[in-house]
């Protein structure tokens, strides 16, 4: 008996162990809920394990309380105690692989760690849930060196500046490359179709695109399918847009007091006040929006495909305005053999916009509040005490629609001549047909706001751009120490555009008659032409990539571009670039010096890029014919030049130097990147004034030099996954300085109309492009004696601004104006904080813009007899003889000059995007065969910290006139809810 007892005890232990074993099933995902096929699952401290299948699903036998170790290349190892549940979902957190990311560059791809230039990669999954029309709206604050200025109007595209403003009169927008197709507009692309965005910033990265790349390049790669799989995803989100910032205006009684005081008489009496109208409330509404996206992707052994269909409907804040878009994307790739691959990318889209004039916001700001928007009989209210029309009537009588269709796509092929030698060809097309229609009916609100003859105007445009690229890449077989790649190719491009427009009067008011088949046949007017959109480019390019032992890197490229926009002698140019890199962390001496730094790379680059973004044939003299001149005793027909031109016009050339440091530290959890850049643009286009005796007042020439220099810093932190909680932080900040260094003939260029006869900006050597050009003030005149004893403008009274006599000549005139900052920020930054806990995810994005000025142009609109409304503080705290102040001027209807009083801080910090989501476990929906189901709430522009008193501090415009709030669209606050489901 004693001999059998140990065997009995051993039997109980083994039986108990077997009894406690159970089958555990699960599925492995990444942070974006993409399955991880091939993930390794094993029981810790044993040899027992398994591998997840193609859907990330696994099954393993383990005892309750045992520890599972889940691993996948590039992801943090996760330890999980076997729970008392049958099915578990495991989410792995990616290690910081910033330097191992594959970046799309011109005519190829590369690992970021092998690049010698500056670029930023943004994943499409980071954009899909942001309620934005375009990807460029969604990337605001996500990339150092990239400034995105949003416009709240439905269907509008944001303004994008990469490393500052690099041109005065040429194009300043970056080049967009969508799956190899060059374009200037990406509003037709659904954000959910985007796989990644690569922003190329310095010359080493962009020079391969030559004459189109002076302002940076945004490369967009759309999604493809997966071999031997099929996946269906559907996402829907909807919500509301609200005015996020309102300006408090004077109410009726205060308005009447101010107006009477300004006029010096009782122009508005009590009987004139019949309402207390808030015009901003009358013309705006909570704007609803919703969008849907359905995608199917998969493939077989030799092919893969992606099909995405989207629909978006976005109402504008203005009553009656909206934007509607439908698009379809089809991407295919087929392996015809081991040597040949072919494929296509294709986007078909159609849009419809109901436009309302943005100027209505300023009209509502200025409109008198003393009368109702509508009368009892539903006619529009009015008053003869102000010459501002009824803003609601302006909206009602505006019938402005635009619609169009667009195709954007490419056909491509790859032939492997040898294992190391490949030939690629791609033909891309971007074509659009658009129509705009404006109908103006007969109406009469009062003697000021009326139209006595109806009219219909129609504009039709056809635009196309095709690009045919052919290039060969060769990677010779070398030993493991050397890596070498050659790329040479040819690119041909053609772009053209035509328009036809017409206008006809006396069109009937019923919409079915809004056609040129009706109306007065004698009133028709028409025009047609190419609208300056025509020409061609041809390019030859080559690039060498070399790496020695993955330590020393070389990237050299050369492109020769020819553009038909310039005369033959200036048509061709060379655009070289070179970049060098040093993987310092691979050196033996470094490994023993800084143990906390895992990877560190130094890089330096220099190169040239061109900018030919001007209208064609600016170099060609235009002649006017049909003229007669006396020759002897007879009149002979002749022609004369219409204007003076510069026959030697050429493209602007940007020369850029960049020095960068990038790396990973603290077990690859900290990523960082620092860039110092200096970008000099020579031969910038500029308008030079001419003496009146020349017969023309100005001409366009290459006369200016512009410099942008700055520092970019990006840093991110991925902590260890503790208790299924992570908090990934990514931040970036950019310091940029812009300056016009030289103007060939030294003349200033004024712009920035205030619509009252004054211009508020001036561009001149020594200052930023579009600097505000204002009179400097020193408080208010308090007494008539003070007015009489100091230089002043005619009509100045106590309570008006004291304008400084800057040059001390005893006269206040244009010579006393000064340059004072510009709309261009000194600093802009973004912070992204991604928190995950179990199935919950919270993402918070913050964006900031610091150190610039904006001009509150709305406040300058009062004029004699206008009786415009004004802001509450302006009226309530105005200067009065009985209540003197130096803060707000007296009540006045005099036309206002561009004073520094109207310059305000353009700095702001905004809670740009907040998104909260929950992903349901698969076993919660066993009856619904879904791979994932996620619900999310999103708030965009929820709150802004700013000093500016106007509607919005984001004021896009051209380089010469940005930053003036006059007819600006208020910032939208957007609140959305959505569902995403995968099958």
PDB file of N, CA and C in Angstrom, residues 862-908:
ATOM      1  N   UNK A 862     -17.722 101.325 -42.522  1.00  0.00           N
ATOM      2  CA  UNK A 862     -18.642 102.453 -42.346  1.00  0.00           C
ATOM      3  C   UNK A 862     -18.238 103.610 -43.253  1.00  0.00           C
ATOM      4  N   UNK A 863     -19.239 104.297 -43.782  1.00  0.00           N
ATOM      5  CA  UNK A 863     -19.006 105.451 -44.659  1.00  0.00           C
ATOM      6  C   UNK A 863     -20.151 106.433 -44.489  1.00  0.00           C
ATOM      7  N   UNK A 864     -20.005 107.612 -45.061  1.00  0.00           N
ATOM      8  CA  UNK A 864     -20.983 108.681 -44.896  1.00  0.00           C
ATOM      9  C   UNK A 864     -22.362 108.219 -45.342  1.00  0.00           C
ATOM     10  N   UNK A 865     -23.334 108.316 -44.420  1.00  0.00           N
ATOM     11  CA  UNK A 865     -24.713 107.967 -44.734  1.00  0.00           C
ATOM     12  C   UNK A 865     -25.009 106.481 -44.752  1.00  0.00           C
ATOM     13  N   UNK A 866     -24.026 105.640 -44.404  1.00  0.00           N
ATOM     14  CA  UNK A 866     -24.234 104.195 -44.511  1.00  0.00           C
ATOM     15  C   UNK A 866     -25.082 103.640 -43.377  1.00  0.00           C
ATOM     16  N   UNK A 867     -24.876 104.187 -42.167  1.00  0.00           N
ATOM     17  CA  UNK A 867     -25.564 103.673 -40.980  1.00  0.00           C
ATOM     18  C   UNK A 867     -25.388 102.162 -40.829  1.00  0.00           C
ATOM     19  N   UNK A 868     -24.166 101.699 -41.038  1.00  0.00           N
ATOM     20  CA  UNK A 868     -23.878 100.286 -40.820  1.00  0.00           C
ATOM     21  C   UNK A 868     -23.932  99.982 -39.321  1.00  0.00           C
ATOM     22  N   UNK A 869     -24.228  98.728 -39.024  1.00  0.00           N
ATOM     23  CA  UNK A 869     -24.170  98.286 -37.635  1.00  0.00           C
ATOM     24  C   UNK A 869     -22.712  98.096 -37.224  1.00  0.00           C
ATOM     25  N   UNK A 870     -22.499  97.920 -35.947  1.00  0.00           N
ATOM     26  CA  UNK A 870     -21.147  97.738 -35.437  1.00  0.00           C
ATOM     27  C   UNK A 870     -21.195  96.774 -34.254  1.00  0.00           C
ATOM     28  N   UNK A 871     -20.012  96.325 -33.828  1.00  0.00           N
ATOM     29  CA  UNK A 871     -19.943  95.392 -32.723  1.00  0.00           C
ATOM     30  C   UNK A 871     -20.373  96.079 -31.422  1.00  0.00           C
ATOM     31  N   UNK A 872     -20.867  95.281 -30.499  1.00  0.00           N
ATOM     32  CA  UNK A 872     -21.422  95.803 -29.247  1.00  0.00           C
ATOM     33  C   UNK A 872     -20.396  96.648 -28.496  1.00  0.00           C
ATOM     34  N   UNK A 873     -19.167  96.127 -28.355  1.00  0.00           N
ATOM     35  CA  UNK A 873     -18.160  96.875 -27.607  1.00  0.00           C
ATOM     36  C   UNK A 873     -17.810  98.180 -28.306  1.00  0.00           C
ATOM     37  N   UNK A 874     -17.760  98.175 -29.634  1.00  0.00           N
ATOM     38  CA  UNK A 874     -17.444  99.384 -30.384  1.00  0.00           C
ATOM     39  C   UNK A 874     -18.478 100.483 -30.091  1.00  0.00           C
ATOM     40  N   UNK A 875     -19.741 100.077 -29.977  1.00  0.00           N
ATOM     41  CA  UNK A 875     -20.801 101.061 -29.738  1.00  0.00           C
ATOM     42  C   UNK A 875     -20.935 101.411 -28.260  1.00  0.00           C
ATOM     43  N   UNK A 876     -20.893 100.415 -27.417  1.00  0.00           N
ATOM     44  CA  UNK A 876     -21.156 100.634 -25.994  1.00  0.00           C
ATOM     45  C   UNK A 876     -19.995 101.340 -25.287  1.00  0.00           C
ATOM     46  N   UNK A 877     -18.758 101.108 -25.768  1.00  0.00           N
ATOM     47  CA  UNK A 877     -17.581 101.677 -25.106  1.00  0.00           C
ATOM     48  C   UNK A 877     -16.945 102.781 -25.942  1.00  0.00           C
ATOM     49  N   UNK A 878     -17.716 103.359 -26.850  1.00  0.00           N
ATOM     50  CA  UNK A 878     -17.182 104.370 -27.760  1.00  0.00           C
ATOM     51  C   UNK A 878     -16.721 105.610 -26.975  1.00  0.00           C
ATOM     52  N   UNK A 879     -15.826 106.372 -27.605  1.00  0.00           N
ATOM     53  CA  UNK A 879     -15.382 107.630 -27.022  1.00  0.00           C
ATOM     54  C   UNK A 879     -16.527 108.642 -27.030  1.00  0.00           C
ATOM     55  N   UNK A 880     -16.718 109.314 -25.917  1.00  0.00           N
ATOM     56  CA  UNK A 880     -17.671 110.422 -25.819  1.00  0.00           C
ATOM     57  C   UNK A 880     -17.007 111.537 -25.018  1.00  0.00           C
ATOM     58  N   UNK A 881     -17.416 112.748 -25.306  1.00  0.00           N
ATOM     59  CA  UNK A 881     -16.841 113.875 -24.583  1.00  0.00           C
ATOM     60  C   UNK A 881     -17.059 113.730 -23.084  1.00  0.00           C
ATOM     61  N   UNK A 882     -18.213 113.163 -22.722  1.00  0.00           N
ATOM     62  CA  UNK A 882     -18.528 112.965 -21.309  1.00  0.00           C
ATOM     63  C   UNK A 882     -17.906 111.692 -20.746  1.00  0.00           C
ATOM     64  N   UNK A 883     -17.384 110.846 -21.639  1.00  0.00           N
ATOM     65  CA  UNK A 883     -16.795 109.580 -21.196  1.00  0.00           C
ATOM     66  C   UNK A 883     -15.597 109.256 -22.089  1.00  0.00           C
ATOM     67  N   UNK A 884     -14.525 110.042 -22.021  1.00  0.00           N
ATOM     68  CA  UNK A 884     -13.378 109.865 -22.919  1.00  0.00           C
ATOM     69  C   UNK A 884     -12.659 108.542 -22.652  1.00  0.00           C
ATOM     70  N   UNK A 885     -12.094 107.998 -23.700  1.00  0.00           N
ATOM     71  CA  UNK A 885     -11.372 106.737 -23.610  1.00  0.00           C
ATOM     72  C   UNK A 885     -10.328 106.695 -24.715  1.00  0.00           C
ATOM     73  N   UNK A 886      -9.367 105.843 -24.584  1.00  0.00           N
ATOM     74  CA  UNK A 886      -8.374 105.631 -25.640  1.00  0.00           C
ATOM     75  C   UNK A 886      -8.541 104.272 -26.294  1.00  0.00           C
ATOM     76  N   UNK A 887      -9.642 103.572 -25.971  1.00  0.00           N
ATOM     77  CA  UNK A 887      -9.806 102.200 -26.458  1.00  0.00           C
ATOM     78  C   UNK A 887     -10.633 102.136 -27.730  1.00  0.00           C
ATOM     79  N   UNK A 888     -11.779 102.793 -27.759  1.00  0.00           N
ATOM     80  CA  UNK A 888     -12.668 102.742 -28.920  1.00  0.00           C
ATOM     81  C   UNK A 888     -12.946 104.163 -29.407  1.00  0.00           C
ATOM     82  N   UNK A 889     -12.966 104.377 -30.744  1.00  0.00           N
ATOM     83  CA  UNK A 889     -13.160 105.742 -31.271  1.00  0.00           C
ATOM     84  C   UNK A 889     -14.603 106.212 -31.100  1.00  0.00           C
ATOM     85  N   UNK A 890     -14.810 107.466 -31.433  1.00  0.00           N
ATOM     86  CA  UNK A 890     -16.142 108.078 -31.345  1.00  0.00           C
ATOM     87  C   UNK A 890     -17.067 107.480 -32.403  1.00  0.00           C
ATOM     88  N   UNK A 891     -18.339 107.732 -32.248  1.00  0.00           N
ATOM     89  CA  UNK A 891     -19.311 107.347 -33.264  1.00  0.00           C
ATOM     90  C   UNK A 891     -19.057 108.172 -34.516  1.00  0.00           C
ATOM     91  N   UNK A 892     -18.886 107.491 -35.636  1.00  0.00           N
ATOM     92  CA  UNK A 892     -18.533 108.197 -36.861  1.00  0.00           C
ATOM     93  C   UNK A 892     -18.914 107.372 -38.071  1.00  0.00           C
ATOM     94  N   UNK A 893     -19.246 108.080 -39.145  1.00  0.00           N
ATOM     95  CA  UNK A 893     -19.510 107.423 -40.422  1.00  0.00           C
ATOM     96  C   UNK A 893     -18.412 107.711 -41.443  1.00  0.00           C
ATOM     97  N   UNK A 894     -17.292 108.267 -41.003  1.00  0.00           N
ATOM     98  CA  UNK A 894     -16.226 108.585 -41.944  1.00  0.00           C
ATOM     99  C   UNK A 894     -15.505 107.314 -42.382  1.00  0.00           C
ATOM    100  N   UNK A 895     -15.059 107.330 -43.612  1.00  0.00           N
ATOM    101  CA  UNK A 895     -14.345 106.197 -44.163  1.00  0.00           C
ATOM    102  C   UNK A 895     -13.067 105.951 -43.374  1.00  0.00           C
ATOM    103  N   UNK A 896     -12.796 104.697 -43.073  1.00  0.00           N
ATOM    104  CA  UNK A 896     -11.646 104.386 -42.231  1.00  0.00           C
ATOM    105  C   UNK A 896     -10.428 104.026 -43.070  1.00  0.00           C
ATOM    106  N   UNK A 897      -9.288 104.537 -42.663  1.00  0.00           N
ATOM    107  CA  UNK A 897      -8.024 104.188 -43.274  1.00  0.00           C
ATOM    108  C   UNK A 897      -7.552 102.834 -42.710  1.00  0.00           C
ATOM    109  N   UNK A 898      -6.574 102.204 -43.366  1.00  0.00           N
ATOM    110  CA  UNK A 898      -5.994 100.971 -42.795  1.00  0.00           C
ATOM    111  C   UNK A 898      -5.104 101.311 -41.602  1.00  0.00           C
ATOM    112  N   UNK A 899      -5.651 101.211 -40.406  1.00  0.00           N
ATOM    113  CA  UNK A 899      -4.944 101.550 -39.176  1.00  0.00           C
ATOM    114  C   UNK A 899      -4.470 100.288 -38.472  1.00  0.00           C
ATOM    115  N   UNK A 900      -3.415 100.446 -37.654  1.00  0.00           N
ATOM    116  CA  UNK A 900      -2.964  99.294 -36.870  1.00  0.00           C
ATOM    117  C   UNK A 900      -4.004  98.892 -35.822  1.00  0.00           C
ATOM    118  N   UNK A 901      -4.987  99.767 -35.577  1.00  0.00           N
ATOM    119  CA  UNK A 901      -6.080  99.452 -34.657  1.00  0.00           C
ATOM    120  C   UNK A 901      -6.837  98.201 -35.111  1.00  0.00           C
ATOM    121  N   UNK A 902      -6.940  98.006 -36.422  1.00  0.00           N
ATOM    122  CA  UNK A 902      -7.694  96.874 -36.952  1.00  0.00           C
ATOM    123  C   UNK A 902      -6.859  95.605 -37.050  1.00  0.00           C
ATOM    124  N   UNK A 903      -5.567  95.712 -36.774  1.00  0.00           N
ATOM    125  CA  UNK A 903      -4.717  94.524 -36.740  1.00  0.00           C
ATOM    126  C   UNK A 903      -4.877  93.829 -35.391  1.00  0.00           C
ATOM    127  N   UNK A 904      -5.146  92.536 -35.443  1.00  0.00           N
ATOM    128  CA  UNK A 904      -5.308  91.761 -34.215  1.00  0.00           C
ATOM    129  C   UNK A 904      -4.447  90.511 -34.289  1.00  0.00           C
ATOM    130  N   UNK A 905      -4.252  89.909 -33.170  1.00  0.00           N
ATOM    131  CA  UNK A 905      -3.477  88.669 -33.120  1.00  0.00           C
ATOM    132  C   UNK A 905      -4.206  87.564 -33.880  1.00  0.00           C
ATOM    133  N   UNK A 906      -3.467  86.890 -34.747  1.00  0.00           N
ATOM    134  CA  UNK A 906      -4.032  85.748 -35.457  1.00  0.00           C
ATOM    135  C   UNK A 906      -3.708  84.430 -34.797  1.00  0.00           C
ATOM    136  N   UNK A 907      -3.086  84.473 -33.623  1.00  0.00           N
ATOM    137  CA  UNK A 907      -2.719  83.247 -32.912  1.00  0.00           C
ATOM    138  C   UNK A 907      -3.967  82.539 -32.389  1.00  0.00           C
ATOM    139  N   UNK A 908      -3.932  81.217 -32.467  1.00  0.00           N
ATOM    140  CA  UNK A 908      -5.019  80.430 -31.878  1.00  0.00           C
ATOM    141  C   UNK A 908      -4.527  79.026 -31.581  1.00  0.00           C
TER     142      UNK A 908
END
